[in-house]
Amino acid sequence: MLLRRNAFRWGLFLFFFITELALGFYISYIVGYMHSDALSRVANAFYVLYSRDPHLGAIGFVWNPLPSLMELGVLVLYPILPELASYGLAGVLVTSVFAGLTALLLYDAGRRNGLSFGMSLGLSLLYCLNPFVFLFGANGLSDAPYIYFLMYTVIRFGDWLKTRQISHLVLAGFALALAFWTRYEAVPFGVSLGAALLIVLLLMPPGEGEKPLPWVERARKVEATSVILLLPAVFSGLLWIFFNYIIMGDALYFLHSEYSNQAQSDALKGDENFNRIFNSPLLALVFVAKKTAWFSVPLAAVLLIRTFAGRLLRWETLVLVCLFLSIPGLQFALLMKESSFGWFRYFMYVYPITIAWIPYELGLLRKRRAAFTVVAAGLLTTSALLSYAVTNPQIAPDENTFLTIKSGNKYYQSQILDRSVAKWLDEHMGDATILTDSASAFTILVNSRNTKKFLITSDYDFKKAKNDPPGNGVDYILIPRPLPNADKSAINTKYKDLYEKGNEWAELYHDFDNEWRLYKIKKWQPPAT
């Protein structure tokens, strides 16, 4: 019986792993499109192993490093399968694994909370087969692993609420830390989890078999329990700050460097619609509420169940709402700081938070069939809503690109061009040293078969070479056409007119469709100052 149960569980995992991998392979390799953020994560791992100056610090100190660290193991096979990097298949493999693990996680949570086989499997399938969720298991982005760690945290927190066994909090704490190493959204979620812990320990009645404690003892228990739950994540945050300080020379480099989210968001200041939102808390609140509403039907279903069960006004409701609001709360704060693009997927995390809560919620009920029917209706409604949202570029422009890849998709055309640039450079440049900024040239770099010729941002001598290319052995400079909404190139920022005019030590050597230009360095020394 146990063998059969385990065989089914891993069969569930393999079903989602294989189907997600097949979709991801089709989009990234057959069609030839990879989301730029996903390919950039693969590139960060690629530089660690195969750049001119390979070292672990090449993984970058802006975005959380865990997705790229996981892709490192896959990229060991790059010499045999270069498509793992050039087409981003390493990222697809990682997200496919986590899509399968998420399906298994939900099924196991249902069974552990006393749900029937059918309900547990139904919950897993209804969530994981949602077309919007399914897409993120195949696209190589960091969302799939983050969602897994997020859901694991909520599920274990629910297990602790039910049993008060401290081992569940230990597991939740480490899952929260891994969520932080994956995406920064774990920070506000961790704050909300700490607030939920206070609600449980100070306001809720004691768990089964526990005696009421005096307030002094409760305070001590809050302190000890908070350390168990939050210490791994807090330590991870401090460690990340420390790494930024000792390696990049700035403890908050990830927050305000030229490659950070804040720097990229500067492009929004020229957008009239975003400027109205940035300058009006009310408009920002409406914007956040509209985006969040697309993912909120399951929460409404849970609240409806609690209402009919006579449990709506209990403290657990506030715990769930607190966890839910951490996501839109972060986006509202970022909009007020003028540093969020407000992408549709940034609001999606409220959905897995709610789904992860459902096994605990249904596990409290004796008659679960009617409640599960309400939950299933909520999940099916959400699937319909999100399927429509993906087809509408006004609602979900980022996700809609996967449906319109070959019909004028500028990101797809850009990747086609970048691959042709990489091929041209391999054929014509030999072992010449080419200075380029990997933040904008990552697609070219992972498609080159001779990466040692590129002197890139993560190399130790990049800054020195950027400040004086002729005096540091640089033969050519490759720069993108500067655009208001494109990734900034450190070289373009340093030499603002270089792309259009060249200068006294660089002459135009080759133009790639007026999107990239290759400048040849003249042997010239700047005058002494």
Short mmCIF file of C-alpha atoms in Angstrom, two decimals:
data_model
loop_
_atom_site.label_atom_id
_atom_site.label_comp_id
_atom_site.label_asym_id
_atom_site.label_seq_id
_atom_site.Cartn_x
_atom_site.Cartn_y
_atom_site.Cartn_z
CA MET A 1 0.00 0.00 0.00
CA LEU A 2 2.81 2.40 0.96
CA LEU A 3 4.70 1.55 -2.22
CA ARG A 4 1.59 2.22 -4.32
CA ARG A 5 0.99 5.54 -2.54
CA ASN A 6 4.56 6.69 -3.14
CA ALA A 7 4.40 5.56 -6.76
CA PHE A 8 1.29 7.72 -7.25
CA ARG A 9 2.90 10.74 -5.57
CA TRP A 10 5.97 10.61 -7.78
CA GLY A 11 3.77 9.90 -10.77
CA LEU A 12 2.00 13.18 -10.01
CA PHE A 13 5.36 14.95 -9.82
CA LEU A 14 6.58 13.42 -13.08
CA PHE A 15 3.36 14.30 -14.91
CA PHE A 16 3.79 18.01 -14.21
CA PHE A 17 7.57 17.97 -14.60
CA ILE A 18 7.39 16.35 -18.04
CA THR A 19 4.46 18.41 -19.36
CA GLU A 20 5.94 21.69 -18.12
CA LEU A 21 9.33 20.78 -19.58
CA ALA A 22 7.72 19.92 -22.91
CA LEU A 23 5.93 23.29 -23.07
CA GLY A 24 9.06 25.16 -22.02
CA PHE A 25 11.18 23.31 -24.58
CA TYR A 26 8.70 24.13 -27.31
CA ILE A 27 8.56 27.85 -26.49
CA SER A 28 12.25 28.42 -25.82
CA TYR A 29 13.89 26.06 -28.31
CA ILE A 30 11.40 25.29 -31.09
CA VAL A 31 9.85 28.76 -31.26
CA GLY A 32 13.03 30.45 -30.03
CA TYR A 33 11.67 32.84 -27.39
CA MET A 34 12.76 33.14 -23.77
CA HIS A 35 11.57 35.77 -21.32
CA SER A 36 14.46 38.21 -20.91
CA ASP A 37 14.40 38.01 -17.10
CA ALA A 38 14.59 34.21 -17.26
CA LEU A 39 17.45 34.22 -19.77
CA SER A 40 19.27 36.83 -17.69
CA ARG A 41 19.13 34.51 -14.64
CA VAL A 42 20.61 31.71 -16.74
CA ALA A 43 23.30 34.10 -17.99
CA ASN A 44 24.27 35.00 -14.42
CA ALA A 45 24.92 31.32 -13.73
CA PHE A 46 26.70 30.99 -17.07
CA TYR A 47 29.24 33.71 -16.21
CA VAL A 48 30.24 31.85 -13.04
CA LEU A 49 31.48 28.90 -15.11
CA TYR A 50 32.27 30.09 -18.62
CA SER A 51 33.09 33.80 -18.66
CA ARG A 52 36.55 35.31 -19.26
CA ASP A 53 36.92 35.68 -15.48
CA PRO A 54 34.93 32.80 -13.90
CA HIS A 55 34.15 33.20 -10.19
CA LEU A 56 31.11 32.77 -7.94
CA GLY A 57 30.67 36.54 -7.52
CA ALA A 58 29.87 36.71 -11.25
CA ILE A 59 26.39 35.50 -10.32
CA GLY A 60 25.57 39.15 -9.58
CA PHE A 61 24.51 41.19 -6.58
CA VAL A 62 21.23 42.73 -7.69
CA TRP A 63 18.75 39.86 -8.04
CA ASN A 64 18.43 37.09 -5.46
CA PRO A 65 20.95 34.40 -6.40
CA LEU A 66 19.20 31.09 -5.62
CA PRO A 67 17.58 30.54 -9.07
CA SER A 68 20.93 31.05 -10.78
CA LEU A 69 22.70 28.88 -8.19
CA MET A 70 20.31 26.03 -8.99
CA GLU A 71 20.91 26.53 -12.71
CA LEU A 72 24.66 26.19 -12.14
CA GLY A 73 24.28 22.44 -11.65
CA VAL A 74 22.45 22.13 -14.97
CA LEU A 75 24.98 24.28 -16.84
CA VAL A 76 27.79 21.87 -16.00
CA LEU A 77 26.47 20.04 -19.08
CA TYR A 78 26.83 23.16 -21.27
CA PRO A 79 29.87 21.84 -23.21
CA ILE A 80 27.70 18.89 -24.30
CA LEU A 81 24.39 20.78 -24.62
CA PRO A 82 25.07 24.48 -25.30
CA GLU A 83 21.31 25.03 -25.73
CA LEU A 84 21.02 24.85 -21.94
CA ALA A 85 22.45 28.38 -21.94
CA SER A 86 21.77 29.78 -25.41
CA TYR A 87 18.06 28.94 -25.30
CA GLY A 88 17.68 29.18 -21.51
CA LEU A 89 16.76 25.50 -21.12
CA ALA A 90 18.57 25.37 -17.77
CA GLY A 91 15.94 27.78 -16.42
CA VAL A 92 13.12 25.73 -17.93
CA LEU A 93 14.43 22.59 -16.23
CA VAL A 94 14.49 24.31 -12.83
CA THR A 95 10.97 25.75 -13.09
CA SER A 96 9.61 22.42 -14.35
CA VAL A 97 11.04 20.67 -11.29
CA PHE A 98 9.37 23.16 -8.97
CA ALA A 99 6.06 22.93 -10.83
CA GLY A 100 6.09 19.19 -10.15
CA LEU A 101 7.11 19.71 -6.54
CA THR A 102 4.27 22.20 -6.04
CA ALA A 103 1.71 19.68 -7.26
CA LEU A 104 3.14 17.10 -4.86
CA LEU A 105 3.22 19.64 -2.02
CA LEU A 106 -0.48 20.45 -2.32
CA TYR A 107 -1.51 16.82 -2.56
CA ASP A 108 0.55 15.88 0.52
CA ALA A 109 -0.81 18.85 2.48
CA GLY A 110 -4.36 17.77 1.74
CA ARG A 111 -3.76 14.21 2.89
CA ARG A 112 -1.92 15.36 6.02
CA ASN A 113 -4.90 17.55 6.96
CA GLY A 114 -7.38 14.71 6.61
CA LEU A 115 -8.74 15.45 3.15
CA SER A 116 -9.79 12.53 1.00
CA PHE A 117 -7.70 11.29 -1.90
CA GLY A 118 -10.08 12.91 -4.38
CA MET A 119 -10.09 16.29 -2.64
CA SER A 120 -6.30 16.34 -2.26
CA LEU A 121 -5.71 15.42 -5.87
CA GLY A 122 -8.46 17.79 -7.03
CA LEU A 123 -6.93 20.73 -5.17
CA SER A 124 -3.52 19.98 -6.66
CA LEU A 125 -4.81 19.61 -10.21
CA LEU A 126 -7.16 22.61 -10.11
CA TYR A 127 -4.32 24.86 -9.02
CA CYS A 128 -1.46 23.47 -11.13
CA LEU A 129 -3.50 23.11 -14.34
CA ASN A 130 -4.59 26.73 -14.20
CA PRO A 131 -3.19 27.97 -17.57
CA PHE A 132 -1.63 31.04 -15.95
CA VAL A 133 0.10 28.98 -13.24
CA PHE A 134 1.09 26.32 -15.77
CA LEU A 135 2.83 28.94 -17.91
CA PHE A 136 5.10 29.92 -15.02
CA GLY A 137 6.21 26.32 -14.59
CA ALA A 138 7.53 26.39 -18.16
CA ASN A 139 8.92 29.89 -18.70
CA GLY A 140 12.16 29.71 -16.68
CA LEU A 141 11.36 32.70 -14.44
CA SER A 142 12.03 32.76 -10.70
CA ASP A 143 8.31 32.71 -9.84
CA ALA A 144 7.89 28.89 -9.83
CA PRO A 145 10.56 28.20 -7.17
CA TYR A 146 9.47 31.25 -5.18
CA ILE A 147 5.84 30.10 -5.18
CA TYR A 148 6.90 26.63 -4.02
CA PHE A 149 8.81 28.05 -1.03
CA LEU A 150 5.98 30.50 -0.32
CA MET A 151 3.35 27.75 -0.30
CA TYR A 152 5.55 25.46 1.78
CA THR A 153 5.89 28.24 4.38
CA VAL A 154 2.11 28.80 4.57
CA ILE A 155 1.33 25.07 4.68
CA ARG A 156 3.77 24.41 7.52
CA PHE A 157 2.51 27.48 9.37
CA GLY A 158 -1.00 26.03 9.08
CA ASP A 159 0.28 22.68 10.36
CA TRP A 160 1.72 24.49 13.38
CA LEU A 161 -1.58 26.31 13.96
CA LYS A 162 -3.32 22.97 14.07
CA THR A 163 -0.83 20.92 16.13
CA ARG A 164 1.48 23.55 17.74
CA GLN A 165 4.41 21.23 17.03
CA ILE A 166 7.52 23.40 16.84
CA SER A 167 9.04 21.27 14.05
CA HIS A 168 6.53 22.77 11.62
CA LEU A 169 7.75 26.28 12.45
CA VAL A 170 11.35 25.22 11.93
CA LEU A 171 10.49 23.98 8.43
CA ALA A 172 8.45 27.12 7.73
CA GLY A 173 11.38 29.30 8.81
CA PHE A 174 13.84 27.64 6.46
CA ALA A 175 11.33 27.74 3.59
CA LEU A 176 10.91 31.49 4.19
CA ALA A 177 14.69 31.92 4.03
CA LEU A 178 14.82 30.06 0.71
CA ALA A 179 11.97 32.25 -0.54
CA PHE A 180 14.10 35.30 0.30
CA TRP A 181 17.06 33.90 -1.63
CA THR A 182 14.67 33.59 -4.60
CA ARG A 183 12.70 36.88 -4.64
CA TYR A 184 12.58 40.06 -2.54
CA GLU A 185 8.80 39.74 -2.12
CA ALA A 186 9.66 37.35 0.73
CA VAL A 187 10.58 40.37 2.89
CA PRO A 188 7.07 41.88 3.27
CA PHE A 189 5.63 38.38 3.42
CA GLY A 190 8.02 37.60 6.30
CA VAL A 191 6.87 40.75 8.09
CA SER A 192 3.24 39.70 7.68
CA LEU A 193 4.11 36.20 8.92
CA GLY A 194 5.66 37.74 12.03
CA ALA A 195 2.47 39.77 12.56
CA ALA A 196 0.41 36.59 12.12
CA LEU A 197 2.54 34.88 14.75
CA LEU A 198 1.79 37.70 17.20
CA ILE A 199 -1.94 37.36 16.52
CA VAL A 200 -1.81 33.61 17.17
CA LEU A 201 0.26 33.75 20.36
CA LEU A 202 -1.24 36.85 21.96
CA LEU A 203 -4.88 36.87 20.85
CA MET A 204 -5.93 33.36 19.92
CA PRO A 205 -6.91 30.77 22.56
CA PRO A 206 -4.24 28.12 23.28
CA GLY A 207 -3.96 25.06 21.08
CA GLU A 208 -5.23 21.62 21.92
CA GLY A 209 -3.62 20.33 25.14
CA GLU A 210 -2.11 23.75 25.99
CA LYS A 211 -2.87 25.75 29.13
CA PRO A 212 -3.53 29.52 29.16
CA LEU A 213 -0.35 31.43 30.05
CA PRO A 214 0.13 34.71 31.96
CA TRP A 215 1.04 37.70 29.78
CA VAL A 216 4.69 37.62 30.87
CA GLU A 217 4.98 33.99 29.83
CA ARG A 218 3.19 34.77 26.57
CA ALA A 219 5.71 37.49 25.80
CA ARG A 220 8.57 35.07 26.38
CA LYS A 221 6.89 32.52 24.18
CA VAL A 222 6.47 35.14 21.43
CA GLU A 223 10.18 35.92 21.62
CA ALA A 224 11.27 32.28 21.43
CA THR A 225 8.79 31.34 18.71
CA SER A 226 9.66 34.38 16.59
CA VAL A 227 13.33 33.45 16.71
CA ILE A 228 12.54 29.94 15.48
CA LEU A 229 10.33 31.15 12.62
CA LEU A 230 12.11 34.31 11.47
CA LEU A 231 15.79 33.87 12.32
CA PRO A 232 16.75 31.96 9.14
CA ALA A 233 15.22 34.67 6.93
CA VAL A 234 16.66 37.55 8.98
CA PHE A 235 20.10 35.92 8.94
CA SER A 236 19.80 35.44 5.18
CA GLY A 237 19.01 39.13 4.71
CA LEU A 238 21.98 40.20 6.81
CA LEU A 239 24.23 37.77 4.95
CA TRP A 240 23.10 39.22 1.61
CA ILE A 241 23.85 42.74 2.84
CA PHE A 242 27.27 41.55 4.06
CA PHE A 243 28.09 39.94 0.71
CA ASN A 244 27.13 43.16 -1.10
CA TYR A 245 29.39 45.12 1.24
CA ILE A 246 32.53 42.99 1.07
CA ILE A 247 32.32 42.22 -2.67
CA MET A 248 30.63 45.27 -4.23
CA GLY A 249 31.74 47.82 -1.63
CA ASP A 250 28.18 48.91 -0.88
CA ALA A 251 25.96 47.09 1.62
CA LEU A 252 22.84 48.22 -0.26
CA TYR A 253 24.22 47.75 -3.77
CA PHE A 254 21.27 45.51 -4.65
CA LEU A 255 18.89 48.37 -3.84
CA HIS A 256 20.37 51.37 -5.61
CA SER A 257 23.06 50.28 -8.07
CA GLU A 258 22.83 51.20 -11.75
CA TYR A 259 21.33 47.74 -12.40
CA SER A 260 18.79 47.67 -9.56
CA ASN A 261 15.02 47.73 -9.84
CA GLN A 262 15.06 51.34 -8.66
CA ALA A 263 17.41 52.34 -11.49
CA GLN A 264 15.38 50.47 -14.10
CA SER A 265 12.20 52.12 -12.82
CA ASP A 266 13.57 55.55 -13.72
CA ALA A 267 12.21 54.92 -17.21
CA LEU A 268 8.68 55.08 -15.79
CA LYS A 269 9.07 58.73 -14.85
CA GLY A 270 8.52 59.65 -18.47
CA ASP A 271 5.27 57.68 -18.62
CA GLU A 272 2.25 59.94 -18.17
CA ASN A 273 -0.02 57.18 -16.80
CA PHE A 274 2.49 56.05 -14.20
CA ASN A 275 3.22 59.62 -13.17
CA ARG A 276 -0.45 60.09 -12.31
CA ILE A 277 -0.36 56.93 -10.19
CA PHE A 278 2.92 57.87 -8.52
CA ASN A 279 1.50 61.20 -7.44
CA SER A 280 -1.85 59.96 -6.17
CA PRO A 281 -2.14 57.41 -3.32
CA LEU A 282 -5.80 56.92 -4.23
CA LEU A 283 -5.04 56.07 -7.86
CA ALA A 284 -2.23 53.77 -6.72
CA LEU A 285 -4.60 52.02 -4.32
CA VAL A 286 -7.19 51.56 -7.10
CA PHE A 287 -4.49 50.26 -9.46
CA VAL A 288 -3.31 47.70 -6.87
CA ALA A 289 -6.86 46.65 -5.98
CA LYS A 290 -7.78 46.04 -9.63
CA LYS A 291 -4.70 43.91 -10.26
CA THR A 292 -5.16 41.93 -7.04
CA ALA A 293 -8.85 41.28 -7.72
CA TRP A 294 -8.01 38.93 -10.60
CA PHE A 295 -6.42 36.52 -8.09
CA SER A 296 -8.83 37.00 -5.18
CA VAL A 297 -11.74 34.63 -5.90
CA PRO A 298 -10.25 31.78 -3.81
CA LEU A 299 -9.95 34.16 -0.84
CA ALA A 300 -13.63 35.04 -1.24
CA ALA A 301 -14.40 31.30 -1.30
CA VAL A 302 -12.50 30.73 1.95
CA LEU A 303 -14.24 33.66 3.63
CA LEU A 304 -17.61 32.31 2.46
CA ILE A 305 -16.80 28.90 3.95
CA ARG A 306 -15.78 30.50 7.24
CA THR A 307 -19.00 32.52 7.26
CA PHE A 308 -21.24 29.46 6.87
CA ALA A 309 -19.15 27.55 9.42
CA GLY A 310 -19.54 30.39 11.93
CA ARG A 311 -15.80 31.07 12.01
CA LEU A 312 -15.52 34.30 10.02
CA LEU A 313 -14.92 36.48 13.09
CA ARG A 314 -12.20 34.29 14.56
CA TRP A 315 -8.57 35.33 14.67
CA GLU A 316 -7.51 32.87 11.93
CA THR A 317 -9.37 35.06 9.42
CA LEU A 318 -7.17 38.00 10.34
CA VAL A 319 -4.07 35.78 10.01
CA LEU A 320 -5.03 34.80 6.45
CA VAL A 321 -5.91 38.37 5.45
CA CYS A 322 -2.62 39.60 6.93
CA LEU A 323 -0.64 37.14 4.80
CA PHE A 324 -2.73 37.98 1.73
CA LEU A 325 -2.26 41.76 2.04
CA SER A 326 1.53 41.57 2.20
CA ILE A 327 1.70 41.30 -1.61
CA PRO A 328 -0.53 44.22 -2.66
CA GLY A 329 0.88 46.19 0.28
CA LEU A 330 4.39 45.88 -1.16
CA GLN A 331 3.27 46.97 -4.62
CA PHE A 332 1.45 49.99 -3.19
CA ALA A 333 4.59 51.01 -1.27
CA LEU A 334 6.76 50.60 -4.39
CA LEU A 335 4.37 52.69 -6.45
CA MET A 336 4.58 55.44 -3.87
CA LYS A 337 8.37 55.22 -4.19
CA GLU A 338 8.09 55.32 -7.99
CA SER A 339 9.92 52.00 -8.32
CA SER A 340 7.47 49.39 -9.64
CA PHE A 341 6.41 48.52 -13.17
CA GLY A 342 3.22 47.03 -11.73
CA TRP A 343 3.44 43.91 -13.89
CA PHE A 344 0.45 41.59 -13.60
CA ARG A 345 2.57 38.71 -12.28
CA TYR A 346 3.75 40.78 -9.30
CA PHE A 347 0.25 40.42 -7.85
CA MET A 348 -0.15 36.70 -8.50
CA TYR A 349 1.41 35.58 -5.20
CA VAL A 350 -1.82 36.22 -3.28
CA TYR A 351 -3.25 33.27 -5.21
CA PRO A 352 -0.77 30.57 -4.03
CA ILE A 353 -0.88 32.01 -0.49
CA THR A 354 -4.64 31.41 -0.40
CA ILE A 355 -4.40 27.95 -2.01
CA ALA A 356 -1.73 26.90 0.50
CA TRP A 357 -4.10 27.90 3.33
CA ILE A 358 -6.97 25.74 2.02
CA PRO A 359 -5.77 22.32 3.32
CA TYR A 360 -5.64 23.77 6.83
CA GLU A 361 -9.04 25.43 6.37
CA LEU A 362 -10.81 22.32 5.09
CA GLY A 363 -9.04 20.17 7.67
CA LEU A 364 -10.94 22.03 10.43
CA LEU A 365 -14.33 20.96 9.04
CA ARG A 366 -16.19 17.72 9.63
CA LYS A 367 -18.36 18.02 6.52
CA ARG A 368 -15.88 18.96 3.85
CA ARG A 369 -17.60 18.05 0.61
CA ALA A 370 -19.72 21.20 0.32
CA ALA A 371 -16.77 23.37 1.35
CA PHE A 372 -14.54 21.72 -1.24
CA THR A 373 -17.21 22.35 -3.88
CA VAL A 374 -17.02 26.07 -3.07
CA VAL A 375 -13.22 25.98 -3.25
CA ALA A 376 -13.28 24.10 -6.56
CA ALA A 377 -15.71 26.63 -8.01
CA GLY A 378 -13.36 29.42 -6.90
CA LEU A 379 -10.37 27.76 -8.56
CA LEU A 380 -12.25 27.11 -11.78
CA THR A 381 -13.45 30.72 -11.86
CA THR A 382 -9.88 31.91 -11.33
CA SER A 383 -8.69 29.69 -14.18
CA ALA A 384 -11.27 31.27 -16.49
CA LEU A 385 -10.39 34.81 -15.36
CA LEU A 386 -6.64 34.35 -15.73
CA SER A 387 -7.00 32.59 -19.08
CA TYR A 388 -8.84 35.65 -20.34
CA ALA A 389 -6.30 38.01 -18.73
CA VAL A 390 -3.41 36.36 -20.59
CA THR A 391 -5.15 36.98 -23.92
CA ASN A 392 -5.54 40.69 -23.18
CA PRO A 393 -2.32 42.74 -23.51
CA GLN A 394 -3.97 45.62 -21.63
CA ILE A 395 -4.28 43.42 -18.52
CA ALA A 396 -1.27 41.09 -18.69
CA PRO A 397 1.12 42.45 -21.33
CA ASP A 398 4.11 40.45 -20.10
CA GLU A 399 2.28 37.11 -20.20
CA ASN A 400 0.50 37.96 -23.46
CA THR A 401 3.86 38.00 -25.25
CA PHE A 402 3.91 34.18 -25.03
CA LEU A 403 0.75 34.09 -27.17
CA THR A 404 1.99 36.62 -29.72
CA ILE A 405 5.61 35.54 -30.09
CA LYS A 406 5.89 35.68 -33.88
CA SER A 407 3.34 38.37 -34.60
CA GLY A 408 5.42 41.48 -34.17
CA ASN A 409 6.76 40.63 -30.70
CA LYS A 410 9.67 43.04 -30.25
CA TYR A 411 11.30 40.87 -27.57
CA TYR A 412 11.33 37.86 -29.89
CA GLN A 413 12.77 39.92 -32.75
CA SER A 414 15.41 41.30 -30.39
CA GLN A 415 16.51 37.79 -29.40
CA ILE A 416 16.70 36.71 -33.05
CA LEU A 417 18.96 39.70 -33.76
CA ASP A 418 21.12 39.07 -30.69
CA ARG A 419 21.73 35.47 -31.77
CA SER A 420 22.80 36.69 -35.20
CA VAL A 421 25.15 39.22 -33.58
CA ALA A 422 26.73 36.44 -31.50
CA LYS A 423 27.21 34.32 -34.63
CA TRP A 424 28.77 37.22 -36.55
CA LEU A 425 31.19 38.00 -33.74
CA ASP A 426 32.22 34.34 -33.49
CA GLU A 427 32.91 34.24 -37.23
CA HIS A 428 34.73 37.56 -37.59
CA MET A 429 36.32 38.55 -34.29
CA GLY A 430 38.50 35.56 -33.45
CA ASP A 431 40.17 36.15 -30.09
CA ALA A 432 39.84 39.94 -30.08
CA THR A 433 38.89 41.45 -26.72
CA ILE A 434 35.39 42.95 -26.84
CA LEU A 435 34.20 45.15 -24.00
CA THR A 436 30.44 44.97 -23.41
CA ASP A 437 27.93 45.32 -20.59
CA SER A 438 26.41 41.92 -19.75
CA ALA A 439 23.27 43.59 -18.35
CA SER A 440 22.19 44.35 -21.92
CA ALA A 441 24.27 41.85 -23.93
CA PHE A 442 23.40 38.65 -22.03
CA THR A 443 21.57 37.05 -24.99
CA ILE A 444 24.63 37.60 -27.18
CA LEU A 445 26.96 36.21 -24.51
CA VAL A 446 25.11 32.94 -23.90
CA ASN A 447 24.84 32.36 -27.67
CA SER A 448 28.54 32.88 -28.37
CA ARG A 449 30.76 29.83 -28.73
CA ASN A 450 33.82 31.82 -27.66
CA THR A 451 32.85 33.66 -24.49
CA LYS A 452 36.44 34.26 -23.39
CA LYS A 453 36.76 37.12 -25.88
CA PHE A 454 34.18 39.22 -24.01
CA LEU A 455 35.23 41.50 -21.16
CA ILE A 456 31.98 41.85 -19.22
CA THR A 457 30.50 43.56 -16.19
CA SER A 458 31.29 40.80 -13.69
CA ASP A 459 34.98 40.64 -14.63
CA TYR A 460 37.32 42.11 -12.03
CA ASP A 461 38.90 44.51 -14.54
CA PHE A 462 35.65 45.71 -16.16
CA LYS A 463 35.49 49.05 -14.37
CA LYS A 464 39.13 49.79 -15.13
CA ALA A 465 38.69 48.83 -18.79
CA LYS A 466 35.48 50.85 -19.07
CA ASN A 467 37.18 54.00 -17.78
CA ASP A 468 40.12 53.64 -20.20
CA PRO A 469 39.48 51.13 -23.00
CA PRO A 470 42.55 52.02 -25.11
CA GLY A 471 44.88 51.62 -22.13
CA ASN A 472 43.54 48.25 -20.97
CA GLY A 473 43.88 45.93 -23.93
CA VAL A 474 40.37 46.40 -25.32
CA ASP A 475 40.14 45.88 -29.09
CA TYR A 476 36.43 46.57 -29.61
CA ILE A 477 33.41 47.93 -27.74
CA LEU A 478 29.94 46.47 -28.33
CA ILE A 479 27.08 48.73 -27.23
CA PRO A 480 23.29 48.73 -27.67
CA ARG A 481 21.27 51.61 -29.05
CA PRO A 482 20.27 53.68 -26.01
CA LEU A 483 16.49 53.63 -25.54
CA PRO A 484 14.41 55.21 -22.74
CA ASN A 485 12.77 51.92 -21.64
CA ALA A 486 15.67 49.55 -22.37
CA ASP A 487 18.18 48.14 -19.91
CA LYS A 488 20.88 50.69 -19.24
CA SER A 489 24.40 49.97 -20.42
CA ALA A 490 27.18 51.15 -18.12
CA ILE A 491 29.25 51.96 -21.23
CA ASN A 492 26.49 54.10 -22.74
CA THR A 493 26.14 55.88 -19.41
CA LYS A 494 29.89 56.55 -19.27
CA TYR A 495 30.16 57.69 -22.91
CA LYS A 496 26.77 59.19 -23.73
CA ASP A 497 27.51 60.05 -27.38
CA LEU A 498 29.58 57.00 -28.26
CA TYR A 499 26.77 55.08 -29.97
CA GLU A 500 25.85 57.92 -32.33
CA LYS A 501 29.16 59.69 -32.85
CA GLY A 502 32.03 57.53 -31.66
CA ASN A 503 34.95 59.54 -30.24
CA GLU A 504 38.62 60.25 -30.71
CA TRP A 505 39.70 56.73 -29.70
CA ALA A 506 36.84 54.65 -31.16
CA GLU A 507 35.58 54.34 -34.74
CA LEU A 508 32.52 52.50 -36.01
CA TYR A 509 33.46 49.04 -37.27
CA HIS A 510 30.08 47.34 -37.78
CA ASP A 511 26.41 48.18 -37.32
CA PHE A 512 23.82 45.52 -36.51
CA ASP A 513 20.43 46.81 -37.75
CA ASN A 514 20.93 50.04 -35.80
CA GLU A 515 20.37 48.10 -32.57
CA TRP A 516 23.98 47.21 -31.74
CA ARG A 517 27.19 48.87 -32.84
CA LEU A 518 30.73 47.54 -32.70
CA TYR A 519 33.40 50.20 -32.28
CA LYS A 520 37.08 49.54 -32.95
CA ILE A 521 39.53 51.02 -30.47
CA LYS A 522 42.30 53.19 -31.82
CA LYS A 523 45.57 52.99 -29.97
CA TRP A 524 45.28 56.33 -28.23
CA GLN A 525 46.20 57.51 -24.76
CA PRO A 526 44.10 60.12 -22.94
CA PRO A 527 45.97 63.31 -22.02
CA ALA A 528 47.43 63.45 -18.53
CA THR A 529 45.30 65.24 -15.94
#
